[in-house]
């Protein structure tokens, strides 16, 4: 049984944002427009955060891509009244849109702010809708959405591998963000396979987790920037 | 409004949208028979070439079925088509190696853009109004032929001017050949953030008039002077791929990176050490480092060869670049200088990069030559981890042509020698050229303007005739990258889907026009179609190992890469410099505007929209800017202390004034910019550029003074001084994503997120 | 109006990106698509959906499955072959019919009817019978089921005896889950709903 996880190498991430756009393209995330974006309703399942340190001229800036951490002890799961947010055996925090009734308690509970509410039914100026990914649901008004670790790609690869009677190798499944990253800072894979790339990165001395002290047990490992000796 | 009312309203509007449908047979959609064999739900992957910038990265395009709206014989219906769904970087492409940048990912929205021009148009309003009526291709081509035939008959074929964007490709070669054989001058290449100064410097230092390629993946240390090489400069994805490898791709070995610039760019944020310097003095720092290396006997001066000889004072030890002199000019302390010099000389292989603002000064050529000399000094030229030049096939050498400024002067002068027909292919100089060049007025004087672009923008709205090109996914497309790979590379791909509209591939249009001219082209263009031309040029390339032939192989993979035979390699450029043989000395950068009236340096920098050419893509508009998290907005970056002194806080409206004009924008207070510099991203402020970018934000180009670098005539876009003053409180125009997780009724004054990191 | 919002049902379109409603379609691009709306046209429609009462779809043409099955043509042989290579079975277009019927049974009036229509370029506007409400977000992939040798008739009923397909088997979630439980197939939500 695989356990899906990701690693983000902050030493390699350049902050370019390609991952964010790739996620929008892959997951049919509708563009909300400037007025709604001003109200905080833009749905960036994956965002790049920036942290400034110091003052000019001794100033530093660090980038950090943040997505749903698919926590083992996800605070968004116990608060969902309809089991729309729950944990799967493969380690994903599932968001089942048809169960969701939009209480938004999960977003309230999530310490990483990675859950987004659909304030509107999706609309695209024609013919932008031709770009939509048929493997990903269109979310209607009133449901929560978030990063799924590209579950559609996981499922498609699993079905394909079963059809061809073969095992899934490390690297067969790539999330859209990891695939697009020009410097290959994002890595997705099976944490239960000790030899997978993501597992090896998880064992790195530079690794840490976000808000670890909250006890959420996230499954995304962040490898800190290496400091020069 | 509360949620209940809100949802009620949604129900009402949603209802009206669906009233007419929902299964009743009378209102069932008409479905037309598809033109192709389609397996629903199964994706195929086809090669592609990204055209969003001149890098020429390779794509692999996911193609699946989709239902497209069509109208046939007056009946509206749907038809199943094979449609591109997602763009990914081609894994085996030597440039991007599977990665793809923001613009490449967003590029698919070009094909499906709601405001794309779908058929030939003839102007029906005034120039610039954007009013057009649809015409047929026959009528459109007849009109174009009429204009060209008229010129040929009058023996005035020179009176055709063409404006294109930079980037080598076979597509560009067809345009060049058409113009040459017609008797017209070569195209004017205009890019606001073009790198002509660097090309000239490379020609002088290394005999290659070409953008450099950096083998960053094998470097031990990268020293970059102002180049946003991980964001927008040169070949960003190739450079990022190398950067990833340099940092963590080699077990036990991590490369280091120093960035020198006055404003922290997205690239600079990743540096191990960030070194701010006074604008226009980057070359002084480079030579200060060189002197320190030579003085410490880390490298002999003679190692720099020709590149060093071009620097005045090199042979005599660079006496005027002592640490104290360097500190006076740049602000970099002697201790730091010494340390940086040691690091650069000892962490080999090391490489220096220069690009962007340092070259956009009047002394930009000197700066580029200085950094070239630094590279030559440490022996990085042509070595692993160092600076290279992508071998170029001869066909990629563009025709020499005049500058945009000269074209503008010609058009404004009018008279017998002025261009009569103006062809526009993809450039938007009315948006990106300094106002003082009066490009709009100049274009207005051209009797006949034709645009091949897919969108109405400030420049194409001046056209009398629009002959829209296919989008790159609907036609053959190719690129001959000028940089980004150590080996010769040519990208090529066929259409991944059928054209959605009544558009035609521009090279095919030119080939047809060439055949139908009253006076034939001399000599005639030998190719019937663009893809026939591609087949012919690829056939001349050596087949890759194990492959059948170069053309078949290239079509499957989307790229040809290998060693060019000598017969096909462009010869090293002759050193065409007005200072050939003369050593270049440092001259302080000249700025427009006196320091008293205009105390701040103005830095317009390439944004995620690059130079504004990608501002029409909604994904990019909504993407939070890497440095500020701003979406759908323009802004001005001001140093924290300066803002405090001027009473400016986050979101406040400020007025910026240069000798050219004035504009107002929202302020963002930033610690990552020098106190006497203000910066503004280029890309917003379009008057006309589709529904997503029209009338949005401000265009900093309006403030740029027409200062040029003397040798090349290139625009010194970082040489303008401005004044800045607070105009008013925030008015809601600035939209930030950071801290925007809560709903706010009024203007987002997120306040306090700077310097404290981000919370929800 | 208020109540129409509860229970959110689309208007009968199913499956992959819901095609836009048949309002005045733009000849040129630019109109917004209310691509997925949860509102109903009327309270009656909302009630129909809530009680899962589906009107039998009216097909434009009474295609006889029985005739073709009796000729020995298997479901996935010519017409629904997509299901062996991909997730979607699909309803064949007129081009598929004409592969055989350009030569076979050309004297029959119905064949002449479809031959004439195929020349107009307008495809047969089949109504989908086996579908799910869009807001159920069901991702059904035929391939694993075919691989497990689930008979077509298990879910699609006795089509072999029907003309146009009738929804004799109610494809409720319970139906799927029961079979999955009996056959030790996965029943976690993400198997089908994502």
Short mmCIF file of C-alpha atoms in Angstrom, two decimals, chain B residues 27-370:
data_model
loop_
_atom_site.label_atom_id
_atom_site.label_comp_id
_atom_site.label_asym_id
_atom_site.label_seq_id
_atom_site.Cartn_x
_atom_site.Cartn_y
_atom_site.Cartn_z
CA UNK B 27 -33.47 22.26 -27.20
CA UNK B 28 -30.95 19.50 -27.57
CA UNK B 29 -27.63 20.65 -28.92
CA UNK B 30 -26.94 19.80 -32.51
CA UNK B 31 -23.92 17.59 -32.68
CA UNK B 32 -21.90 17.63 -35.86
CA UNK B 33 -19.92 14.68 -37.19
CA UNK B 34 -16.31 15.02 -36.09
CA UNK B 35 -13.70 15.55 -38.74
CA UNK B 36 -11.24 13.17 -37.13
CA UNK B 37 -11.15 9.77 -35.49
CA UNK B 38 -11.47 10.35 -31.77
CA UNK B 39 -11.17 7.95 -28.87
CA UNK B 40 -12.89 9.65 -25.97
CA UNK B 41 -11.13 9.92 -22.66
CA UNK B 42 -7.74 8.73 -23.89
CA UNK B 43 -4.91 11.20 -24.05
CA UNK B 44 -2.19 11.28 -26.65
CA UNK B 45 1.00 13.25 -26.17
CA UNK B 46 2.43 15.23 -29.03
CA UNK B 47 5.60 17.33 -29.25
CA UNK B 48 5.33 21.10 -29.29
CA UNK B 49 7.48 24.22 -29.16
CA UNK B 50 6.79 27.05 -26.76
CA UNK B 51 6.71 30.49 -28.38
CA UNK B 52 6.12 32.69 -25.36
CA UNK B 53 9.70 33.96 -25.36
CA UNK B 54 12.70 33.50 -27.61
CA UNK B 55 14.20 30.61 -25.61
CA UNK B 56 12.49 27.95 -27.70
CA UNK B 57 11.79 25.30 -25.05
CA UNK B 58 10.34 21.96 -26.10
CA UNK B 59 6.86 20.92 -25.10
CA UNK B 60 4.91 17.75 -24.87
CA UNK B 61 1.24 18.48 -25.28
CA UNK B 62 -1.58 16.41 -23.82
CA UNK B 63 -4.33 16.09 -26.41
CA UNK B 64 -7.79 14.79 -25.61
CA UNK B 65 -11.29 15.08 -26.92
CA UNK B 66 -13.42 18.11 -26.17
CA UNK B 67 -16.70 19.51 -27.42
CA UNK B 68 -16.25 22.76 -29.25
CA UNK B 69 -19.01 25.20 -30.08
CA UNK B 70 -19.38 25.75 -33.78
CA UNK B 71 -21.84 27.35 -36.10
CA UNK B 72 -22.36 25.64 -39.44
CA UNK B 73 -24.76 26.90 -42.05
CA UNK B 74 -26.26 29.18 -39.48
CA UNK B 75 -26.92 26.34 -37.07
CA UNK B 76 -25.23 26.42 -33.68
CA UNK B 77 -24.02 23.13 -32.33
CA UNK B 78 -21.08 21.23 -30.92
CA UNK B 79 -18.52 19.02 -32.54
CA UNK B 80 -16.02 16.76 -30.88
CA UNK B 81 -12.47 17.81 -31.57
CA UNK B 82 -9.06 16.76 -30.44
CA UNK B 83 -7.95 19.60 -28.23
CA UNK B 84 -4.76 20.42 -26.43
CA UNK B 85 -5.35 20.17 -22.70
CA UNK B 86 -2.06 20.73 -20.95
CA UNK B 87 1.43 21.76 -21.82
CA UNK B 88 4.39 20.09 -20.16
CA UNK B 89 8.09 20.46 -20.71
CA UNK B 90 9.48 17.81 -23.04
CA UNK B 91 11.55 15.54 -20.77
CA UNK B 92 14.38 14.92 -23.20
CA UNK B 93 14.69 18.39 -24.62
CA UNK B 94 18.24 19.71 -24.10
CA UNK B 95 17.01 23.15 -23.08
CA UNK B 96 14.26 22.72 -20.54
CA UNK B 97 14.73 19.05 -19.68
CA UNK B 98 11.12 18.47 -18.74
CA UNK B 99 10.53 21.76 -16.94
CA UNK B 100 8.30 24.60 -18.06
CA UNK B 101 8.02 28.14 -16.76
CA UNK B 102 4.89 30.14 -15.84
CA UNK B 103 4.53 31.60 -19.30
CA UNK B 104 4.89 28.23 -20.94
CA UNK B 105 2.25 26.71 -18.68
CA UNK B 106 -0.10 29.61 -19.36
CA UNK B 107 0.55 29.55 -23.10
CA UNK B 108 -2.31 27.17 -23.76
CA UNK B 109 -4.66 30.03 -22.93
CA UNK B 110 -3.43 31.77 -26.07
CA UNK B 111 -5.09 29.15 -28.23
CA UNK B 112 -8.37 29.26 -26.32
CA UNK B 113 -8.40 32.94 -25.59
CA UNK B 114 -11.89 34.47 -25.86
CA UNK B 115 -10.55 37.56 -27.59
CA UNK B 116 -8.46 35.84 -30.21
CA UNK B 117 -8.86 37.14 -33.72
CA UNK B 118 -10.64 34.42 -35.63
CA UNK B 119 -10.55 35.57 -39.23
CA UNK B 120 -9.05 38.24 -41.46
CA UNK B 121 -10.14 41.73 -40.56
CA UNK B 122 -10.26 45.03 -42.37
CA UNK B 123 -10.17 48.25 -40.42
CA UNK B 124 -13.50 50.02 -40.35
CA UNK B 125 -12.85 52.70 -37.75
CA UNK B 126 -9.96 55.04 -37.10
CA UNK B 127 -6.48 53.76 -36.51
CA UNK B 128 -6.12 52.58 -32.94
CA UNK B 129 -9.87 52.42 -32.26
CA UNK B 130 -9.95 48.68 -32.72
CA UNK B 131 -12.97 48.61 -35.01
CA UNK B 132 -12.77 46.04 -37.74
CA UNK B 133 -15.02 44.12 -40.06
CA UNK B 134 -14.57 40.51 -41.12
CA UNK B 135 -13.40 39.78 -44.63
CA UNK B 136 -12.46 36.63 -46.48
CA UNK B 137 -8.92 35.42 -46.94
CA UNK B 138 -9.27 35.94 -50.67
CA UNK B 139 -10.18 39.56 -50.21
CA UNK B 140 -7.47 40.06 -47.60
CA UNK B 141 -4.71 38.53 -49.70
CA UNK B 142 -5.88 40.41 -52.76
CA UNK B 143 -5.54 43.64 -50.84
CA UNK B 144 -2.07 42.80 -49.56
CA UNK B 145 -0.95 41.72 -53.01
CA UNK B 146 -2.32 44.93 -54.43
CA UNK B 147 -0.19 46.99 -52.08
CA UNK B 148 2.95 44.98 -52.72
CA UNK B 149 2.43 44.89 -56.49
CA UNK B 150 2.03 48.66 -56.50
CA UNK B 151 5.39 49.06 -54.80
CA UNK B 152 7.10 46.58 -57.08
CA UNK B 153 5.71 48.27 -60.18
CA UNK B 154 7.00 51.62 -58.97
CA UNK B 155 10.41 50.07 -58.37
CA UNK B 156 10.02 50.90 -54.68
CA UNK B 157 10.22 47.50 -53.03
CA UNK B 158 12.49 49.02 -50.39
CA UNK B 159 9.45 50.75 -48.97
CA UNK B 160 8.34 47.73 -46.97
CA UNK B 161 9.24 47.82 -43.27
CA UNK B 162 8.74 44.85 -40.96
CA UNK B 163 8.77 44.74 -37.18
CA UNK B 164 9.28 41.42 -35.39
CA UNK B 165 10.26 40.16 -31.97
CA UNK B 166 13.58 38.53 -31.26
CA UNK B 167 14.11 34.82 -31.62
CA UNK B 168 15.67 32.70 -34.32
CA UNK B 169 13.54 30.19 -36.14
CA UNK B 170 12.97 28.82 -39.60
CA UNK B 171 9.71 30.74 -39.50
CA UNK B 172 11.75 33.89 -39.15
CA UNK B 173 13.99 32.69 -41.99
CA UNK B 174 10.98 32.55 -44.31
CA UNK B 175 10.10 36.12 -43.40
CA UNK B 176 13.70 37.18 -43.96
CA UNK B 177 13.91 35.39 -47.32
CA UNK B 178 10.58 36.81 -48.48
CA UNK B 179 11.73 40.33 -47.70
CA UNK B 180 15.16 39.82 -49.21
CA UNK B 181 13.85 38.39 -52.45
CA UNK B 182 11.18 41.06 -52.69
CA UNK B 183 13.84 43.71 -52.32
CA UNK B 184 12.78 45.01 -48.95
CA UNK B 185 15.06 45.64 -45.96
CA UNK B 186 15.35 43.04 -43.25
CA UNK B 187 13.01 43.21 -40.29
CA UNK B 188 13.42 45.58 -37.38
CA UNK B 189 13.80 43.47 -34.27
CA UNK B 190 12.50 45.25 -31.23
CA UNK B 191 12.40 43.88 -27.74
CA UNK B 192 12.24 46.28 -24.81
CA UNK B 193 14.39 43.91 -22.80
CA UNK B 194 16.51 42.91 -25.75
CA UNK B 195 20.14 42.04 -25.18
CA UNK B 196 21.84 43.75 -28.11
CA UNK B 197 24.46 45.26 -25.82
CA UNK B 198 25.44 41.81 -24.59
CA UNK B 199 25.58 40.41 -28.10
CA UNK B 200 27.86 43.24 -29.16
CA UNK B 201 30.10 42.70 -26.17
CA UNK B 202 30.29 38.98 -26.87
CA UNK B 203 31.22 39.73 -30.46
CA UNK B 204 34.02 41.94 -29.27
CA UNK B 205 35.24 39.71 -26.44
CA UNK B 206 34.73 36.26 -27.90
CA UNK B 207 33.99 36.75 -31.58
CA UNK B 208 30.37 35.58 -31.20
CA UNK B 209 27.57 38.10 -31.66
CA UNK B 210 25.20 35.93 -29.69
CA UNK B 211 23.61 35.45 -26.31
CA UNK B 212 25.66 33.20 -24.04
CA UNK B 213 24.81 29.79 -22.68
CA UNK B 214 25.79 28.98 -19.11
CA UNK B 215 26.63 25.45 -18.06
CA UNK B 216 25.32 26.21 -14.57
CA UNK B 217 24.67 22.55 -13.80
CA UNK B 218 28.41 21.97 -13.68
CA UNK B 219 29.36 25.20 -11.98
CA UNK B 220 30.76 25.45 -8.50
CA UNK B 221 30.04 29.16 -8.17
CA UNK B 222 27.80 31.56 -10.05
CA UNK B 223 28.27 35.32 -9.83
CA UNK B 224 25.46 37.16 -11.52
CA UNK B 225 25.41 40.87 -12.20
CA UNK B 226 21.76 41.83 -12.36
CA UNK B 227 20.63 38.93 -14.55
CA UNK B 228 17.21 37.50 -13.66
CA UNK B 229 18.38 34.19 -15.10
CA UNK B 230 15.97 32.10 -13.02
CA UNK B 231 12.99 34.22 -13.95
CA UNK B 232 12.81 36.04 -17.25
CA UNK B 233 16.28 36.49 -18.69
CA UNK B 234 17.81 34.68 -21.65
CA UNK B 235 16.82 31.00 -21.38
CA UNK B 236 15.25 30.83 -17.91
CA UNK B 237 14.10 27.21 -17.86
CA UNK B 238 17.41 25.85 -19.12
CA UNK B 239 19.20 28.01 -16.60
CA UNK B 240 16.86 26.90 -13.82
CA UNK B 241 17.42 23.27 -14.70
CA UNK B 242 21.14 23.89 -14.42
CA UNK B 243 20.64 25.77 -11.18
CA UNK B 244 18.75 22.87 -9.63
CA UNK B 245 21.58 20.58 -10.51
CA UNK B 246 24.19 23.02 -9.28
CA UNK B 247 22.55 23.26 -5.88
CA UNK B 248 21.44 19.76 -5.03
CA UNK B 249 21.88 17.59 -8.08
CA UNK B 250 25.44 16.47 -7.32
CA UNK B 251 25.83 14.46 -4.12
CA UNK B 252 28.24 16.08 -1.72
CA UNK B 253 28.77 19.13 -3.90
CA UNK B 254 26.69 22.26 -3.65
CA UNK B 255 27.39 25.27 -5.82
CA UNK B 256 27.21 28.77 -4.43
CA UNK B 257 25.56 31.81 -5.94
CA UNK B 258 26.07 35.54 -5.51
CA UNK B 259 23.79 38.16 -7.06
CA UNK B 260 24.78 41.78 -7.60
CA UNK B 261 21.90 44.22 -8.20
CA UNK B 262 20.17 47.29 -6.82
CA UNK B 263 16.76 45.67 -6.51
CA UNK B 264 16.25 42.10 -5.36
CA UNK B 265 14.84 40.18 -8.30
CA UNK B 266 13.18 36.79 -8.11
CA UNK B 267 16.54 35.33 -9.07
CA UNK B 268 18.43 37.41 -6.54
CA UNK B 269 16.25 36.09 -3.74
CA UNK B 270 17.92 32.71 -4.17
CA UNK B 271 21.45 33.97 -3.76
CA UNK B 272 23.64 32.89 -0.88
CA UNK B 273 24.86 36.46 -0.82
CA UNK B 274 23.05 39.46 -2.19
CA UNK B 275 25.23 42.45 -3.02
CA UNK B 276 23.54 45.76 -3.72
CA UNK B 277 25.51 48.27 -5.79
CA UNK B 278 24.96 51.75 -7.13
CA UNK B 279 23.17 51.49 -10.48
CA UNK B 280 25.52 51.68 -13.44
CA UNK B 281 28.65 50.64 -11.49
CA UNK B 282 28.43 46.89 -11.88
CA UNK B 283 31.31 46.96 -14.35
CA UNK B 284 33.46 48.72 -11.80
CA UNK B 285 32.77 45.95 -9.33
CA UNK B 286 33.61 43.34 -11.93
CA UNK B 287 36.96 44.95 -12.63
CA UNK B 288 37.56 45.42 -8.93
CA UNK B 289 37.15 41.70 -8.53
CA UNK B 290 39.42 41.08 -11.50
CA UNK B 291 42.11 43.30 -10.04
CA UNK B 292 41.85 41.59 -6.67
CA UNK B 293 42.21 38.19 -8.35
CA UNK B 294 45.22 39.31 -10.34
CA UNK B 295 46.86 41.09 -7.42
CA UNK B 296 46.49 38.04 -5.20
CA UNK B 297 48.14 35.97 -7.94
CA UNK B 298 45.14 33.73 -8.17
CA UNK B 299 45.06 34.12 -11.95
CA UNK B 300 47.47 35.86 -14.35
CA UNK B 301 46.11 38.91 -16.15
CA UNK B 302 47.13 37.47 -19.50
CA UNK B 303 44.70 34.60 -19.03
CA UNK B 304 41.91 36.93 -20.09
CA UNK B 305 43.33 37.19 -23.59
CA UNK B 306 41.39 39.27 -26.05
CA UNK B 307 38.54 39.90 -23.61
CA UNK B 308 40.98 41.42 -21.16
CA UNK B 309 42.77 43.47 -23.79
CA UNK B 310 39.50 45.23 -24.52
CA UNK B 311 39.51 46.70 -21.02
CA UNK B 312 41.46 49.90 -20.67
CA UNK B 313 44.13 49.40 -18.07
CA UNK B 314 43.97 45.61 -18.00
CA UNK B 315 47.50 44.99 -19.06
CA UNK B 316 48.84 47.52 -16.55
CA UNK B 317 47.05 45.93 -13.61
CA UNK B 318 43.74 47.79 -13.50
CA UNK B 319 45.20 50.45 -11.26
CA UNK B 320 42.07 52.59 -11.14
CA UNK B 321 40.00 49.74 -9.66
CA UNK B 322 41.51 49.57 -6.19
CA UNK B 323 39.19 48.43 -3.40
CA UNK B 324 38.85 52.01 -2.19
CA UNK B 325 37.94 53.31 -5.65
CA UNK B 326 35.50 50.47 -6.09
CA UNK B 327 33.90 51.26 -2.77
CA UNK B 328 33.52 54.90 -3.72
CA UNK B 329 31.78 54.00 -6.94
CA UNK B 330 29.73 50.96 -5.99
CA UNK B 331 29.32 51.03 -2.23
CA UNK B 332 30.85 47.56 -1.82
CA UNK B 333 33.34 47.41 1.05
CA UNK B 334 36.97 46.33 0.45
CA UNK B 335 36.53 43.32 2.72
CA UNK B 336 33.54 42.14 0.79
CA UNK B 337 35.31 42.74 -2.48
CA UNK B 338 38.27 40.66 -1.38
CA UNK B 339 36.07 37.83 -0.20
CA UNK B 340 33.95 37.79 -3.36
CA UNK B 341 37.08 37.84 -5.51
CA UNK B 342 38.60 34.91 -3.70
CA UNK B 343 35.41 32.97 -3.90
CA UNK B 344 35.07 33.59 -7.60
CA UNK B 345 38.64 32.61 -8.36
CA UNK B 346 38.91 29.62 -6.04
CA UNK B 347 35.51 27.93 -6.25
CA UNK B 348 36.12 26.63 -9.71
CA UNK B 349 34.57 26.09 -12.09
CA UNK B 350 32.97 29.48 -11.62
CA UNK B 351 31.08 31.60 -14.07
CA UNK B 352 29.93 35.22 -14.19
CA UNK B 353 26.63 36.23 -15.73
CA UNK B 354 25.56 39.73 -16.70
CA UNK B 355 22.18 40.80 -18.01
CA UNK B 356 19.20 43.01 -17.33
CA UNK B 357 19.58 46.42 -15.62
CA UNK B 358 23.41 46.62 -15.63
CA UNK B 359 23.36 46.54 -19.42
CA UNK B 360 20.50 49.01 -19.65
CA UNK B 361 22.73 51.96 -18.81
CA UNK B 362 24.74 54.22 -21.09
CA UNK B 363 27.85 52.34 -19.99
CA UNK B 364 26.22 48.94 -20.46
CA UNK B 365 28.73 47.86 -23.08
CA UNK B 366 31.60 48.54 -20.73
CA UNK B 367 29.89 46.52 -18.01
CA UNK B 368 29.36 43.58 -20.34
CA UNK B 369 32.97 43.69 -21.53
CA UNK B 370 34.17 43.84 -17.93
#
